[in-house]
Amino acid sequence: MVNIKTAGKAQTGASDPILTRIANEDKVPWYRKPNLRTLYFLLFPACMGIELTSGFDSQLINSLQIVPSWVSYFDNPYGPLKGIIAASYSLGAILSLPFIGKINDRFGRRWSIFGGSVVMVIGALIQGLAVHVGQYIVARIILGFGIPTCIVSASSLVGELSYPKERAAMTSLFNVSYFVGQLTAAGISFGTNNIMSNYAWRIPSWLQMVPSLVQIVFIFFVPESPRWLITRERHEEAYAILAKYHGEGDHESEFVKAEFAQLQSTIGIELEHSKKSIVDLVRSSGNRRRLLISTNLGLFTQWSGNGRAYNLSCHLIDMVASATSSVFKQKINVASAAWNLVNGVIASLLVQRFRRRVMFLICTCSLLLVYISWTISMKFAIDGKNAGNVNNGAGVATLFFIFAYSPCYNLGYNALTYTYMVEVWPYAERSRGIAYFQLWSRLAGFFATFVNPIGLENASWRYLISYIVFLTYEITFVYFFFAETFGRTLEELAFLFEDKALADEAVHAVKKAVGIEGVEYTAMARHLAFHGTIVHCLGLENVEIIKDGLMIINPEGTITALHKSISRDAVPDQLAALALPQCDTHYLERGQFLIPGFVDTHNHAPQWAQRGLGQSMHILDWLDKVTFPNEARFRDPVYAQRVYSSCVDGFLQQGITTASYYGSMHAEATKILADLCLEKGQRAFVGKCNMNRNAPEYYRDTSVESSLRDTEDCIAHMRKIDPEGRLVKHVITPRFAITCDDALLAGLGDIAKANPDLPIQTHFNEAEQEMTFTKTLFPAFDNEVDLYGHFGLLTKRSILAHCCYMTDYEFNCLSELECGIAHCPISNMTVGGGFMAAPIRRFLDRGMKVGLGTDSGGGSSSSILDAMRQALVASNAQEVESSGKHQHLSIDEVFYLATMGGARVCCLDEKIGNFEVGKEFDALLIDGTSSKPGVMTMIEEHDDERTIFDKFIMTGDDRNIKKVFVSGRQVKS
């Protein structure tokens, strides 16, 4: 990955090719898929023809040098001037390379192609109108300036839009269009060769703009790269493109779902630390290896003798043959270009059948053999010509080897170049990586084009020996350094040179999307280290902000060290001293910081799909008319799976690492919710909701026995899937006393007594309407404390939601029993009848356990951040109502309630809640630096860490929560 430093030796390699296997099961050929067929046909004029311009230029400058009017008009350029004319195209390309990555990232693939094409049109116009050699050189520089942006963008777009089965062939054919341009230029030059005016060279020069004009016309008929859209958070557009072209319009396609999940997961991991700068290319050992491969491949594509085989073929003919008329040379050029096209297409179609390393090795070895033979034959041909005794056999042999060279070169360095570059570079660095390859290719081309004429003129056939030596080096490098990339999707190759555990994270997302991954919890495979600002609570009013902190988490997800005031430069030495076998180090920038995961102490999972409904109703009316009909739908396991999956994902998205869930009354649905929490990595209490009266006939337990039996079944299920209760536990859940008769409450009390490790949750003194009705149902009890206490449901493990109306007696009893309070300020002020501002200050003054709950069915938001802000509002109201006696809450206090306070309520404060050494790493990585529009107050230069923290708490949202960890496992990226 771009900015993850790995200490020690980790397992590396591509990920499990699960998506490739799914694609290979698709036996329908592309030409029988109307949408995909249309896409491929559009890609040819819009993208595939871009290398046509390069081929056209390469052949054009070769052909024009033998057009009499061109030679005459520019005073027969020779030596260095002749070299600079040919090399100026590469010089222009080199000048453009630093801008390519930024242009691609900002404007996307299509606009980059459009912009580069416009530049090339301008260059071609100037070239055809040139009045002197200086203007001609400038025009070629402009042409060269436009082409790399188009090449990088188009090769990436072709690879990113193609269906996996055809991707390799499509990216290989992209380079073959070079020969179409070469053949076209050779044919045009041959046709205009005998025009007795300057139009003999001006017409071909102007025609060089035609491919670019075609690209300008067609490029916006092609969709944008789904990968680029995902980076811009345009997920729906990305999915729609995949569904249209890879699923033939089927939005429920298993392959499309898996592919989209793979893209989201992989790109998220890639971009986590990437600043999209050139520095990212050297930060990790994996990228440094990619740079090494790209550097050498750039050199290989230009220094393998192709410059002499193509650009200097006419000069070579002069050296070895007696027939040197311009017509003969033009015929040779046309024949050579046609031959290149034929074997280039054949080579491109072989990439679907043969592995990359095999093709590269055959390419380099055969090139070496051809070049040795070519050098020998050329020596005899030149010696014979110089002696006045033309050696026709040697001349023919030399011409044969010029033609034999082509298929050997094309097998690897044409067919595989862009295929391999697109595969080797992950999306986050693909534009910069291919631009870097282009840099070395253009530098090598500039050098070779400039030097080759000089070398051949001065050293004759001996000059070819230098390339024999270099080809020997190529074989050695390919054998030892080229990695195999055959048979995988781009995302399956994204972590080819990184820790395999990173690739496995993306595989996990694909498996979930296609439903083939069982429910399991797995620990990390490596240590984690975070350096930067760390914020957590040491107490109710004690928020600690650690600047330059270094936190280390072991593979089991436990915090093993928290160092303070460690400079960034000192981190490597600090980690080295610990001798960790594997460690991924994350450096946080200014505006980024870690906080503990949020704890939601009261949440109705079945109400996820009804959030915001019935907000004006009193609570009992709201239950009858909105909630009970909705929750009854969870008798359908398929519906439960869909809604609960969205629910857990949604809460993780918002940084809720721990949740105490009320399920529906259905045991099967409750077990599904528990499975999903464990699978997705959320720490959760999950309760089957017990209710056998005062609910519709269609939504109540049929008997006390069935309710208790289902509860025992759910307890057994959760103990089976998570025997140690590391993440998931059942929570005993009488909905509230109104819906439970005495026998059911007693039975649940017995279960609680028999399972002393299990938490208990219920609603408590939520609304006056509810409290009055409860007293009519249980006349023997004056209050809910005595009622629930009588049935053994009030212990230190009890989580009591709301507690809006409290007497001193109830305060004292709950304090003595060490019950926890789930404060739900949003729902208290929207559903239930009245402004129910719970007396939180009075709870806190007594040292009682208090946390926050979203209660997101009754409330209007599922965000703990919103609950924190509403808690401030409720406390202000309490302060006014008490005439200042009960002071309002502070930001530090509501942050405590959302983290450490919630952990105490759930009796998890020994495991989570802050970053004390020995606790599990439940954490959120906050980023206030995003350049994308959001609601968080902008960070200014003078803001300190405390100011940035306050801005996030009061104005941030889930867009600022970049990563979520539960017990060290990344569950959101």
PDB file of C-alpha atoms in Angstrom, residues 83 691 779 810:
ATOM      1  CA  GLY A  83      18.255  13.880 -34.099  1.00  0.00           C
ATOM      2  CA  MET A 691     -43.585  -8.984  24.900  1.00  0.00           C
ATOM      3  CA  PRO A 779     -50.958  -1.695  41.281  1.00  0.00           C
ATOM      4  CA  GLU A 810     -35.532   6.042  42.556  1.00  0.00           C
TER       5      GLU A 810
END
